[in-house]
XYZ file of C-alpha atoms in Angstrom:
769
model
C 154.839 -158.819 -37.568
C 152.605 -161.516 -36.089
C 151.414 -162.524 -39.565
C 155.026 -163.182 -40.656
C 155.643 -165.296 -37.582
C 152.447 -167.201 -38.242
C 153.442 -167.827 -41.870
C 156.855 -169.011 -40.746
C 155.210 -171.619 -38.499
C 152.867 -172.673 -41.333
C 155.773 -173.082 -43.770
C 157.699 -175.086 -41.204
C 154.771 -177.415 -40.717
C 154.227 -177.733 -44.466
C 157.875 -178.665 -44.837
C 157.432 -181.396 -42.244
C 154.215 -182.614 -43.857
C 155.793 -182.642 -47.300
C 158.611 -184.781 -46.003
C 156.163 -187.394 -44.767
C 154.543 -188.427 -48.035
C 156.250 -191.827 -48.285
C 155.355 -195.249 -46.828
C 152.350 -194.894 -44.398
C 154.078 -196.732 -41.530
C 157.212 -194.653 -41.909
C 155.147 -191.497 -42.361
C 153.052 -191.964 -39.228
C 156.158 -192.520 -37.081
C 157.816 -189.472 -38.651
C 154.772 -187.336 -37.882
C 154.873 -188.430 -34.241
C 158.625 -187.885 -33.978
C 158.283 -184.340 -35.341
C 155.240 -183.750 -33.177
C 157.308 -184.751 -30.158
C 159.923 -182.154 -31.098
C 157.288 -179.417 -31.189
C 155.838 -180.718 -27.905
C 159.251 -180.549 -26.239
C 159.509 -176.881 -27.303
C 156.090 -176.067 -25.858
C 154.397 -175.697 -29.271
C 151.429 -177.876 -28.464
C 149.130 -176.711 -31.252
C 151.705 -177.611 -33.908
C 152.367 -180.923 -32.153
C 148.640 -181.642 -32.160
C 148.446 -181.035 -35.934
C 151.247 -183.514 -36.554
C 149.768 -186.195 -34.268
C 146.458 -185.854 -36.109
C 148.325 -186.194 -39.404
C 149.787 -189.466 -38.132
C 146.276 -190.685 -37.337
C 145.178 -189.935 -40.897
C 147.782 -192.490 -41.979
C 146.672 -195.058 -39.384
C 143.452 -194.693 -37.368
C 144.638 -197.417 -34.972
C 148.001 -195.859 -34.134
C 147.856 -195.865 -30.324
C 151.035 -193.840 -29.792
C 149.625 -190.949 -31.838
C 146.424 -190.967 -29.760
C 148.465 -190.980 -26.554
C 150.686 -188.105 -27.661
C 147.660 -186.186 -28.949
C 146.002 -186.601 -25.560
C 149.065 -185.143 -23.799
C 149.177 -182.195 -26.211
C 145.467 -181.478 -25.774
C 145.890 -181.505 -21.978
C 148.581 -178.835 -22.325
C 146.253 -176.867 -24.634
C 143.462 -177.288 -22.061
C 141.236 -178.900 -24.676
C 139.924 -181.412 -22.161
C 137.111 -183.140 -24.148
C 139.527 -183.714 -27.031
C 142.176 -185.015 -24.609
C 139.709 -187.473 -23.067
C 138.698 -188.824 -26.488
C 142.329 -189.305 -27.541
C 143.403 -190.947 -24.286
C 140.439 -193.326 -24.286
C 141.540 -194.594 -27.686
C 145.153 -194.816 -26.486
C 144.070 -196.923 -23.500
C 142.144 -199.208 -25.852
C 144.970 -199.577 -28.376
C 147.948 -199.586 -25.950
C 147.070 -201.903 -23.057
C 150.657 -201.702 -21.745
C 150.701 -197.880 -21.659
C 150.183 -197.155 -17.956
C 150.681 -193.413 -18.317
C 147.760 -193.135 -20.758
C 145.495 -194.652 -18.090
C 146.992 -192.428 -15.389
C 146.541 -189.244 -17.430
C 142.940 -190.161 -18.225
C 142.212 -191.000 -14.579
C 143.707 -187.648 -13.505
C 141.278 -185.816 -15.797
C 138.379 -187.848 -14.425
C 139.408 -187.009 -10.851
C 139.144 -183.291 -11.636
C 135.760 -183.808 -13.317
C 134.562 -185.848 -10.347
C 134.747 -182.804 -8.046
C 132.741 -180.454 -10.276
C 130.225 -182.774 -11.994
C 127.970 -184.176 -9.245
C 125.341 -185.322 -11.742
C 127.873 -187.635 -13.394
C 129.683 -188.859 -10.284
C 128.659 -192.508 -10.560
C 129.621 -192.712 -14.212
C 132.990 -191.032 -13.572
C 133.673 -193.209 -10.510
C 133.118 -196.350 -12.581
C 135.542 -195.077 -15.218
C 138.218 -194.306 -12.613
C 137.781 -197.718 -10.987
C 137.996 -199.421 -14.389
C 141.259 -197.631 -15.153
C 142.701 -198.553 -11.731
C 141.756 -202.174 -12.370
C 143.521 -202.116 -15.751
C 146.633 -200.532 -14.229
C 146.844 -203.040 -11.361
C 146.197 -205.948 -13.711
C 149.430 -205.112 -15.541
C 151.326 -203.651 -12.590
C 150.127 -204.775 -9.125
C 152.690 -202.490 -7.481
C 151.677 -199.345 -9.350
C 152.268 -196.183 -7.335
C 149.727 -194.267 -9.412
C 146.972 -196.843 -8.925
C 147.199 -196.423 -5.137
C 147.457 -192.632 -5.445
C 144.340 -192.467 -7.626
C 142.398 -194.731 -5.263
C 143.460 -192.571 -2.347
C 142.281 -189.419 -4.110
C 138.939 -190.987 -5.063
C 138.314 -192.183 -1.506
C 139.230 -188.713 -0.237
C 136.621 -187.124 -2.503
C 134.091 -189.666 -1.226
C 135.012 -188.756 2.375
C 136.120 -192.294 3.146
C 139.144 -190.955 5.015
C 140.439 -194.206 6.518
C 140.473 -195.938 3.126
C 142.023 -192.844 1.573
C 144.837 -192.765 4.130
C 145.501 -196.496 3.658
C 145.847 -196.055 -0.119
C 148.114 -193.028 0.273
C 150.335 -194.871 2.765
C 150.624 -197.771 0.308
C 151.617 -195.322 -2.435
C 154.174 -193.683 -0.106
C 155.885 -197.048 0.470
C 156.268 -197.504 -3.277
C 157.439 -193.965 -4.050
C 158.294 -191.854 -1.038
C 157.962 -188.089 -0.955
C 155.431 -187.540 -3.762
C 153.831 -184.136 -3.048
C 150.315 -185.116 -4.179
C 150.351 -188.144 -1.895
C 151.607 -186.071 1.055
C 148.904 -183.487 0.389
C 146.177 -186.143 0.228
C 147.461 -187.841 3.375
C 147.381 -184.518 5.199
C 143.755 -183.956 4.178
C 142.755 -187.436 5.343
C 144.625 -187.056 8.645
C 142.986 -183.716 9.319
C 139.547 -185.220 8.690
C 140.433 -188.065 11.086
C 141.316 -185.508 13.826
C 145.047 -186.169 13.497
C 146.043 -182.645 12.578
C 149.407 -182.813 14.368
C 150.542 -185.577 11.975
C 149.116 -183.617 9.021
C 150.990 -180.498 10.154
C 154.232 -182.433 10.555
C 154.203 -183.997 7.083
C 153.064 -180.725 5.486
C 156.027 -178.773 6.895
C 158.276 -181.650 5.860
C 156.998 -181.321 2.299
C 157.614 -177.561 2.371
C 161.229 -178.174 3.389
C 161.698 -180.791 0.637
C 159.797 -179.038 -2.139
C 159.403 -175.338 -1.303
C 158.006 -174.619 -4.789
C 154.975 -176.909 -4.334
C 152.373 -174.283 -3.532
C 149.215 -176.369 -2.824
C 150.658 -177.523 0.509
C 150.925 -173.925 1.726
C 147.292 -173.302 0.774
C 146.107 -176.405 2.621
C 148.085 -175.662 5.768
C 146.968 -172.028 5.719
C 143.328 -173.061 5.588
C 143.720 -175.537 8.437
C 145.410 -172.937 10.650
C 142.598 -170.470 9.976
C 140.028 -173.141 10.831
C 141.718 -173.418 14.232
C 142.006 -169.631 14.606
C 145.807 -169.925 14.656
C 146.279 -166.633 12.855
C 149.996 -166.241 13.578
C 150.702 -169.707 12.175
C 148.583 -168.887 9.136
C 150.653 -165.729 8.641
C 153.854 -167.778 8.924
C 152.659 -170.121 6.159
C 151.982 -167.257 3.749
C 155.284 -165.590 4.638
C 157.099 -168.857 3.908
C 155.175 -169.302 0.667
C 156.115 -165.817 -0.507
C 159.763 -166.192 0.504
C 160.061 -169.451 -1.423
C 157.990 -168.310 -4.412
C 158.577 -164.577 -4.496
C 158.234 -164.265 -8.251
C 154.476 -164.955 -8.251
C 152.064 -162.048 -7.986
C 149.349 -164.184 -6.410
C 151.551 -164.939 -3.399
C 152.186 -161.240 -2.797
C 148.487 -160.439 -2.973
C 147.517 -163.383 -0.753
C 149.818 -162.224 2.062
C 148.803 -158.583 1.666
C 145.107 -159.503 1.777
C 145.633 -161.757 4.790
C 147.159 -158.945 6.831
C 144.504 -156.519 5.606
C 141.625 -158.825 6.594
C 143.054 -159.485 10.032
C 143.554 -155.818 10.845
C 147.303 -155.427 10.260
C 147.533 -152.741 7.541
C 151.109 -151.903 8.503
C 152.163 -155.442 7.535
C 150.211 -155.159 4.285
C 152.240 -152.018 3.564
C 155.521 -153.825 4.377
C 154.572 -156.647 2.004
C 154.253 -154.184 -0.867
C 157.467 -152.426 0.179
C 159.309 -155.717 -0.402
C 157.766 -155.954 -3.860
C 158.486 -152.352 -4.823
C 162.108 -152.765 -3.727
C 162.489 -155.686 -6.178
C 161.994 -153.792 -9.416
C 163.707 -156.389 -11.611
C 160.936 -158.847 -10.681
C 158.097 -156.386 -10.262
C 158.553 -153.370 -12.555
C 154.810 -152.682 -12.087
C 154.909 -153.021 -8.294
C 153.413 -149.598 -7.611
C 150.447 -150.303 -9.859
C 149.987 -153.698 -8.221
C 149.823 -152.071 -4.806
C 147.472 -149.370 -6.116
C 145.056 -151.950 -7.513
C 145.081 -153.846 -4.227
C 144.228 -150.771 -2.170
C 141.636 -149.583 -4.679
C 139.830 -152.944 -4.589
C 140.153 -153.046 -0.794
C 138.368 -149.727 -0.367
C 141.333 -147.434 0.359
C 141.482 -145.127 -2.686
C 143.844 -142.689 -0.985
C 146.516 -145.368 -0.537
C 145.975 -146.378 -4.162
C 146.523 -142.825 -5.352
C 149.636 -142.436 -3.162
C 151.210 -145.493 -4.820
C 150.351 -144.219 -8.289
C 151.854 -140.804 -7.508
C 155.022 -142.545 -6.329
C 155.000 -144.647 -9.500
C 154.839 -141.472 -11.584
C 157.812 -139.988 -9.686
C 159.913 -143.142 -9.898
C 159.320 -144.138 -13.530
C 159.627 -142.825 -17.038
C 158.193 -143.942 -20.356
C 155.422 -146.514 -20.645
C 155.217 -147.376 -16.932
C 154.886 -143.740 -15.940
C 152.104 -143.274 -18.496
C 150.341 -146.418 -17.252
C 150.376 -145.017 -13.698
C 149.061 -141.683 -14.974
C 146.234 -143.355 -16.907
C 145.163 -145.445 -13.948
C 145.277 -142.418 -11.691
C 142.964 -140.514 -14.047
C 140.497 -143.432 -13.889
C 140.512 -143.572 -10.091
C 140.234 -139.809 -9.706
C 137.267 -139.867 -12.075
C 135.605 -142.668 -10.125
C 136.171 -140.703 -6.925
C 134.643 -137.571 -8.396
C 137.928 -135.612 -8.221
C 137.347 -134.389 -11.765
C 139.549 -131.288 -11.713
C 142.731 -133.212 -10.890
C 141.735 -135.932 -13.351
C 141.451 -133.349 -16.147
C 144.836 -131.848 -15.219
C 146.513 -135.245 -15.456
C 144.763 -136.265 -18.643
C 145.659 -133.123 -20.628
C 149.424 -133.854 -21.122
C 148.646 -137.510 -21.892
C 146.299 -136.463 -24.673
C 148.785 -133.923 -25.955
C 151.468 -136.609 -26.218
C 149.070 -139.191 -27.714
C 146.354 -137.237 -29.587
C 145.074 -140.218 -31.585
C 145.074 -142.776 -28.777
C 141.516 -144.222 -28.743
C 141.814 -145.388 -25.128
C 142.646 -141.850 -24.010
C 139.796 -140.467 -26.094
C 137.424 -142.906 -24.389
C 138.911 -141.951 -20.999
C 138.322 -138.269 -21.696
C 134.729 -139.128 -22.642
C 134.320 -141.022 -19.357
C 135.574 -137.957 -17.511
C 133.105 -135.738 -19.353
C 130.357 -138.251 -18.606
C 131.195 -138.203 -14.898
C 131.023 -134.405 -14.869
C 127.596 -134.449 -16.502
C 128.787 -132.195 -19.320
C 126.530 -133.492 -22.089
C 127.878 -130.979 -24.612
C 131.403 -132.179 -23.920
C 130.353 -135.768 -24.484
C 129.104 -134.903 -27.935
C 132.580 -133.548 -28.648
C 134.246 -136.761 -27.436
C 131.999 -138.887 -29.603
C 132.600 -136.515 -32.498
C 136.382 -136.839 -32.131
C 136.243 -140.640 -32.115
C 133.862 -140.553 -35.079
C 136.411 -138.377 -36.886
C 139.140 -140.928 -36.175
C 136.864 -143.695 -37.431
C 136.097 -141.787 -40.647
C 139.832 -141.414 -41.301
C 140.490 -145.100 -40.572
C 137.158 -146.896 -41.122
C 138.825 -150.296 -41.390
C 140.516 -150.003 -37.995
C 138.641 -152.470 -35.739
C 140.121 -150.997 -32.543
C 138.760 -147.531 -33.313
C 135.369 -148.968 -34.257
C 135.327 -150.895 -30.991
C 136.335 -147.882 -28.882
C 133.617 -145.723 -30.451
C 131.035 -148.454 -29.979
C 132.091 -148.951 -26.386
C 131.863 -145.214 -25.661
C 128.397 -144.960 -27.185
C 127.334 -147.987 -25.169
C 128.698 -146.419 -21.971
C 126.669 -143.323 -22.813
C 123.526 -145.410 -23.021
C 123.297 -145.068 -26.814
C 123.078 -148.790 -27.353
C 121.436 -148.737 -30.779
C 124.093 -146.340 -32.112
C 126.828 -148.475 -30.548
C 125.754 -151.743 -32.173
C 126.806 -150.940 -35.783
C 130.311 -149.926 -34.663
C 130.725 -153.003 -32.485
C 129.412 -155.199 -35.313
C 131.835 -153.566 -37.752
C 134.705 -154.075 -35.292
C 133.761 -157.763 -35.099
C 133.572 -158.032 -38.889
C 136.904 -156.294 -39.473
C 138.650 -158.072 -36.626
C 138.091 -161.726 -37.415
C 140.104 -162.672 -34.339
C 138.886 -159.778 -32.156
C 136.956 -161.098 -29.154
C 136.360 -157.710 -27.449
C 133.517 -156.423 -29.650
C 131.896 -159.860 -29.659
C 131.844 -159.930 -25.878
C 130.355 -156.423 -25.821
C 127.647 -157.453 -28.305
C 126.912 -160.617 -26.329
C 126.408 -158.508 -23.189
C 124.194 -156.008 -25.014
C 121.957 -158.762 -26.368
C 121.811 -160.384 -22.950
C 120.634 -157.054 -21.534
C 118.005 -156.925 -24.273
C 116.948 -160.520 -23.591
C 117.840 -161.551 -27.141
C 119.167 -164.988 -26.258
C 119.766 -166.129 -29.849
C 122.021 -163.165 -30.716
C 123.781 -163.384 -27.336
C 124.516 -167.060 -28.004
C 125.903 -166.304 -31.466
C 128.367 -163.671 -30.274
C 129.328 -165.462 -27.057
C 130.123 -168.640 -29.026
C 132.348 -166.629 -31.389
C 134.055 -164.867 -28.468
C 134.692 -168.184 -26.728
C 136.145 -169.706 -29.894
C 138.499 -166.733 -30.321
C 139.434 -166.311 -26.658
C 139.226 -169.708 -24.922
C 141.626 -168.468 -22.238
C 139.521 -165.371 -21.476
C 137.311 -166.150 -18.444
C 134.718 -163.515 -19.358
C 134.060 -165.282 -22.668
C 133.156 -168.471 -20.780
C 130.900 -166.608 -18.364
C 129.100 -164.683 -21.091
C 128.469 -167.914 -22.972
C 127.086 -169.527 -19.821
C 124.775 -166.526 -19.299
C 123.592 -166.788 -22.904
C 122.855 -170.491 -22.414
C 120.870 -169.693 -19.270
C 118.943 -167.015 -21.188
C 118.151 -169.552 -23.903
C 116.782 -171.967 -21.318
C 119.651 -174.431 -21.808
C 120.331 -174.732 -18.098
C 122.233 -178.033 -18.114
C 124.611 -176.779 -20.826
C 125.070 -173.494 -18.977
C 126.123 -175.367 -15.837
C 128.480 -177.575 -17.850
C 130.029 -174.417 -19.310
C 130.551 -173.007 -15.818
C 132.067 -176.306 -14.656
C 134.494 -176.226 -17.584
C 135.430 -172.640 -16.757
C 135.952 -173.498 -13.091
C 138.215 -176.419 -13.949
C 140.174 -174.203 -16.347
C 140.374 -171.124 -14.124
C 140.476 -172.812 -10.726
C 142.846 -170.112 -9.458
C 140.196 -167.429 -10.010
C 137.682 -166.868 -7.259
C 135.087 -165.529 -9.689
C 134.970 -168.874 -11.493
C 133.892 -170.667 -8.301
C 131.414 -167.942 -7.417
C 129.810 -168.016 -10.846
C 129.510 -171.791 -10.722
C 127.898 -171.610 -7.288
C 125.494 -168.842 -8.264
C 124.668 -170.552 -11.549
C 123.915 -173.793 -9.714
C 121.621 -171.935 -7.292
C 119.878 -170.423 -10.283
C 119.434 -173.910 -11.745
C 118.300 -175.223 -8.338
C 121.223 -177.672 -8.350
C 121.958 -177.342 -4.642
C 124.588 -180.097 -4.595
C 126.741 -178.353 -7.192
C 126.228 -174.998 -5.486
C 127.334 -176.435 -2.144
C 130.453 -178.014 -3.662
C 131.342 -174.830 -5.545
C 131.009 -172.464 -2.591
C 132.757 -174.898 -0.244
C 135.640 -175.237 -2.705
C 135.706 -171.457 -3.072
C 135.796 -170.897 0.701
C 138.518 -173.510 1.201
C 140.661 -172.054 -1.563
C 140.178 -168.308 -1.071
C 138.685 -167.872 2.400
C 136.924 -164.737 1.161
C 133.704 -163.100 2.272
C 132.068 -163.722 -1.115
C 132.662 -167.480 -0.867
C 131.367 -167.631 2.700
C 128.330 -165.575 1.671
C 127.711 -168.196 -1.028
C 127.721 -170.924 1.616
C 125.139 -168.921 3.545
C 123.024 -168.659 0.376
C 123.150 -172.431 -0.036
C 121.930 -172.880 3.529
C 119.123 -170.423 2.798
C 118.185 -172.371 -0.345
C 118.045 -175.492 1.859
C 115.597 -173.631 4.144
C 118.252 -173.182 6.789
C 118.520 -169.395 6.660
C 119.099 -169.189 10.414
C 122.242 -171.324 9.992
C 123.371 -169.095 7.128
C 122.959 -165.987 9.279
C 124.784 -167.684 12.164
C 127.668 -168.627 9.841
C 128.110 -165.011 8.735
C 127.791 -163.657 12.280
C 130.494 -166.071 13.488
C 132.806 -165.066 10.629
C 132.318 -161.378 11.453
C 133.306 -162.073 15.067
C 136.609 -163.456 13.735
C 137.028 -160.685 11.139
C 135.223 -157.627 12.548
C 136.737 -155.227 9.997
C 135.620 -157.245 6.945
C 133.077 -155.023 5.180
C 132.234 -157.679 2.584
C 131.074 -160.088 5.285
C 128.931 -157.378 6.857
C 127.411 -156.584 3.479
C 126.601 -160.267 2.901
C 124.955 -160.444 6.331
C 122.961 -157.266 5.675
C 121.754 -158.707 2.354
C 120.696 -161.933 4.054
C 118.925 -160.041 6.844
C 117.037 -158.061 4.196
C 116.131 -161.181 2.213
C 114.742 -162.806 5.373
C 112.639 -159.773 6.272
C 114.844 -158.767 9.219
C 114.896 -155.222 7.891
C 115.759 -153.416 11.106
C 119.001 -155.391 11.463
C 119.717 -155.012 7.741
C 119.203 -151.242 7.875
C 121.539 -150.910 10.864
C 124.316 -152.689 8.976
C 123.701 -150.809 5.718
C 123.829 -147.502 7.580
C 127.157 -148.442 9.175
C 128.588 -149.520 5.826
C 127.409 -146.393 3.990
C 128.882 -144.179 6.721
C 132.299 -145.763 6.204
C 132.101 -145.672 2.394
C 129.863 -142.841 1.215
C 131.098 -143.184 -2.356
C 129.695 -146.663 -2.874
C 126.856 -146.716 -5.387
C 125.893 -150.321 -4.628
C 125.691 -149.774 -0.875
C 123.420 -146.763 -1.185
C 121.123 -148.603 -3.583
C 120.868 -151.602 -1.254
C 120.141 -149.243 1.642
C 117.512 -147.427 -0.423
C 115.834 -150.631 -1.590
C 115.567 -151.949 1.967
C 114.167 -148.624 3.190
C 111.529 -148.894 0.471
C 110.643 -152.410 1.567
C 110.465 -151.175 5.174
C 107.865 -148.560 4.165
C 110.131 -145.507 4.323
C 110.058 -144.066 0.761
C 111.357 -140.650 1.865
C 114.465 -142.170 3.449
C 114.854 -144.437 0.419
C 114.630 -141.487 -1.955
C 117.484 -139.682 -0.186
C 119.777 -142.718 -0.552
C 118.792 -143.356 -4.163
C 119.364 -139.726 -5.141
C 122.785 -139.783 -3.448
C 123.617 -142.935 -5.436
C 122.546 -141.324 -8.703
C 124.853 -138.383 -8.001
C 127.666 -140.947 -8.213
C 126.322 -142.444 -11.459
C 123.402 -140.623 -13.101
C 122.946 -143.465 -15.608
C 122.806 -146.357 -13.149
C 119.962 -148.612 -14.382
C 119.326 -150.015 -10.893
C 119.372 -146.511 -9.440
C 116.888 -145.186 -11.998
C 114.615 -148.167 -11.469
C 114.561 -147.652 -7.692
C 114.056 -143.916 -8.199
C 110.983 -144.706 -10.304
C 109.611 -146.990 -7.590
C 110.303 -144.523 -4.752
C 108.727 -141.557 -6.550
C 105.700 -143.658 -7.463
C 105.311 -144.719 -3.825
C 105.386 -141.034 -2.824
C 102.700 -140.198 -5.390
C 105.133 -138.123 -7.465
C 104.187 -139.935 -10.654
C 105.240 -137.234 -13.134
C 108.786 -137.296 -11.708
C 108.663 -141.097 -11.657
C 107.752 -141.062 -15.349
C 110.722 -138.797 -16.132
C 113.075 -141.220 -14.350
C 111.492 -144.180 -16.129
C 111.795 -142.489 -19.546
C 115.509 -141.907 -18.884
C 115.913 -145.570 -17.969
C 114.023 -146.570 -21.111
C 116.679 -144.839 -23.227
C 119.316 -146.986 -21.526
C 117.311 -150.222 -21.674
C 114.850 -149.873 -24.555
C 114.059 -153.584 -24.698
C 113.633 -154.342 -21.009
C 110.029 -155.527 -20.471
C 109.944 -154.325 -16.841
C 110.953 -150.803 -17.877
C 108.474 -150.836 -20.764
C 105.694 -151.957 -18.425
C 106.499 -149.284 -15.834
C 106.648 -146.557 -18.492
C 103.270 -147.664 -19.881
C 101.663 -147.607 -16.431
C 103.046 -144.172 -15.538
C 102.053 -142.687 -18.905
C 98.516 -143.949 -18.316
C 98.448 -142.639 -14.752
C 99.792 -139.165 -15.580
C 97.640 -138.492 -18.622
C 100.569 -138.923 -20.972
C 100.702 -140.209 -24.533
C 98.338 -143.196 -24.375
C 99.291 -144.396 -27.848
C 102.896 -144.712 -26.679
C 101.704 -146.288 -23.446
C 99.811 -148.925 -25.412
C 102.856 -149.654 -27.583
C 105.038 -150.132 -24.494
C 102.454 -152.294 -22.715
C 101.922 -154.521 -25.758
C 105.686 -154.992 -26.221
C 106.156 -155.887 -22.540
C 103.278 -158.370 -22.623
C 104.623 -160.009 -25.789
C 108.105 -160.348 -24.282
C 106.794 -161.893 -21.047
C 103.395 -163.452 -21.833
C 103.290 -165.291 -18.494
C 103.493 -162.080 -16.454
C 100.142 -161.225 -14.883
C 101.485 -157.805 -13.889
C 102.276 -156.908 -17.498
C 98.837 -158.099 -18.643
C 97.273 -155.966 -15.896
C 99.072 -152.876 -17.213
C 97.920 -153.669 -20.769
C 94.321 -154.024 -19.629
C 94.546 -150.761 -17.670
C 95.937 -148.852 -20.676
C 93.094 -150.221 -22.805
C 90.683 -148.797 -20.237
C 92.413 -145.417 -20.276
C 92.223 -145.373 -24.093
C 88.487 -146.114 -23.876
C 88.852 -149.570 -25.462
C 86.683 -151.505 -22.961
C 86.200 -154.587 -25.147
C 89.959 -155.177 -25.388
C 90.332 -154.450 -21.666
C 87.516 -156.852 -20.750
C 89.219 -159.596 -22.765
C 92.507 -159.100 -20.885
C 90.889 -158.953 -17.433
C 88.636 -161.886 -18.235
C 91.755 -164.038 -18.652
C 93.370 -162.554 -15.533
C 90.350 -163.326 -13.336
C 90.418 -166.912 -14.583
C 94.052 -167.224 -13.497
C 93.596 -165.386 -10.176
C 89.902 -165.482 -9.266
C 90.591 -164.176 -5.733
C 92.375 -161.006 -6.860
C 89.998 -158.068 -6.077
C 91.872 -155.634 -8.349
C 91.517 -157.893 -11.401
C 87.826 -158.448 -10.562
C 87.186 -154.719 -10.147
C 88.924 -153.741 -13.361
C 87.130 -156.509 -15.227
C 83.836 -155.140 -13.857
C 84.781 -151.597 -14.930
C 85.639 -152.752 -18.461
C 82.364 -154.687 -18.732
C 80.395 -151.666 -17.494
C 82.014 -149.334 -20.035
C 81.355 -151.953 -22.703
C 77.671 -151.857 -21.766
C 77.435 -155.307 -20.161
C 76.019 -154.013 -16.850
C 74.719 -157.364 -15.590
C 78.116 -159.079 -15.757
C 79.741 -155.888 -14.460
C 77.577 -156.018 -11.315
C 78.355 -159.697 -10.829
C 82.122 -159.065 -11.078
C 81.900 -156.064 -8.735
C 80.148 -158.192 -6.111
C 82.835 -160.878 -6.504
C 85.539 -158.215 -6.053
C 83.960 -157.039 -2.782
C 83.976 -160.605 -1.438
C 87.792 -160.783 -1.716
C 88.723 -158.032 0.783
C 89.844 -155.128 -1.457
C 91.686 -152.178 0.167
C 89.350 -149.502 1.598
C 89.810 -146.961 -1.227
C 89.231 -149.612 -3.852
C 86.206 -150.991 -1.981
C 84.607 -147.531 -2.121
C 85.186 -147.345 -5.901
C 83.724 -150.842 -6.372
C 80.553 -149.911 -4.462
C 80.147 -146.787 -6.602
C 80.487 -148.906 -9.741
C 78.037 -151.475 -8.379
C 75.461 -148.754 -7.741
C 75.779 -147.549 -11.343
C 75.625 -151.058 -12.810
C 72.410 -151.855 -10.959
């Protein structure tokens, strides 16, 4: 059906284009007129095509550039919009709106592109100059200057510009909002509060003012007033899901679960607006750590609905029950769904997930077999190919999954899902070139899918293109500014790139907009990166005093304690968090890792094993299990864990290195150990640890010349490392070069080796002499 609609649009456009084949001047105006009609109907892509057609007739047609710029803004194609508007400004000196629209884009860029601030500021100032030159009383010129001064924290100048704009055009919401921000910064919050409530009364649909006022009330610990703002926002804008969730989360964070429940009751009672209200409530409670409340809402949704909505509630309930480990009830619920929809690939994948959670490996083979049967019957169905590939990937059979995902991508030319899966797989395998290829395709096909942007940024990071990766994250943040994850990814990406200014701006913007634990934790990370970890810890401790029930804040503080070596305090918090949420895989793994670092491998092992009961194929869990068992001297068991992890991550150099070392230590297959060690060293040639493992495997295989070559290079890079010196001496001795072996052994003794190693070095020295 979509193809017919698409063809209808194409034919309509062709009809328009065919009718414009006369005089170029007449044609270009006709293209713009028809483009304007499409624009007015919200068909911005079609409008853009027609404006571009006008420009083919006349490359200096300013009106077409201006209209193209407006269409590209609506399509969120910002670079293209900037290019078009710049030409419009050049060709239409009297067009004030072209300058205003371009300046508005620059103002947004100014907040997220600190490396280009001076260049952007000059452009904004140039546009303001051009506007005022033609129109000295321009409202927009004063508004733009006020906004720019606000961003530069020149609050007095900002307020003066906003007041001038207000005199020209009273009641503009953006000006009121900016004035409120400047007044607050100038310690005149009462005036800010007054004009903000006035704006709410005049324009109750203007949501940014609620967000600003809410944040300011929280800053002053005026929780009741903050609640009143969100209540007012929801009452005046009840049809927006985000407003429901914001109020529900507010009450939840501040310890008023009964008011959270009442918020959702209002939604559920308004079924014409929220037919999926029960599922909305269930998702909220599930993400907030109350699975029982989530399940109660889904059960009610099943009772109250029929048809598609009932089935959607049933499907989600199966997923949550599976995640909780309540497999028997999950199976009972899934059976009638499968009976009613026997060929549904999503249900087949869900049944496979259930079998996976139960550890029934034989059952999993059956699930894969059933999907393979469906694929054989419909080999050209990209959805089935994708579902099978995704299931195999979930099962850790990455190599078997790749052909199905690749075929899904080939068959579905506009199918972003398999491309995103392939991009993630290649990122996991550290194949940056392939990850870039698939992430670029996914982004082209799904420019409004946030995950496509984030995968592409990760691929750019992996390829070493850090500046481009940050630009990609900035673009995503500007496009998805209402999503907390966008701000968090920008902040974390900037920390990774050591761009502290961008990280600080991103996490501050995140905290101001969402007030969440994750954003505040990001601010603490920035302080840590600035060597002010004590301030970061103090920030989190103060936030916890205000929100003592916020588990996310406590987790962030525990992580920071652990990172700063304050393990006792970290362990106390982890223990408290695990006790209140025993089903959290991540918490148990953090607890186990910190216990390992604190020198308690037995305690760590208990936590790691409990985590792996929740997810036997957790890569992080298997890695920590390998480390804990190795620390306890249980190297054969450690090797078994590492081999299992290697099946999940066959191209991870760390896993390859660990498997090689453990094979060598346990008397395993040394040929395989050498293959693993060589692959790891090739993938990370700068890693001294990987080279050490390679040299050690050479020794175990009785290849002392190769080992001596490796350790010779290592001792040059770290001449004070007693282990490298000792192993170099051992390789030289086995090679027959006893004189150099004795010299290296003496050098090793001079660099304070551990007692056991010192004894071995002396024994070697006695033999070499």
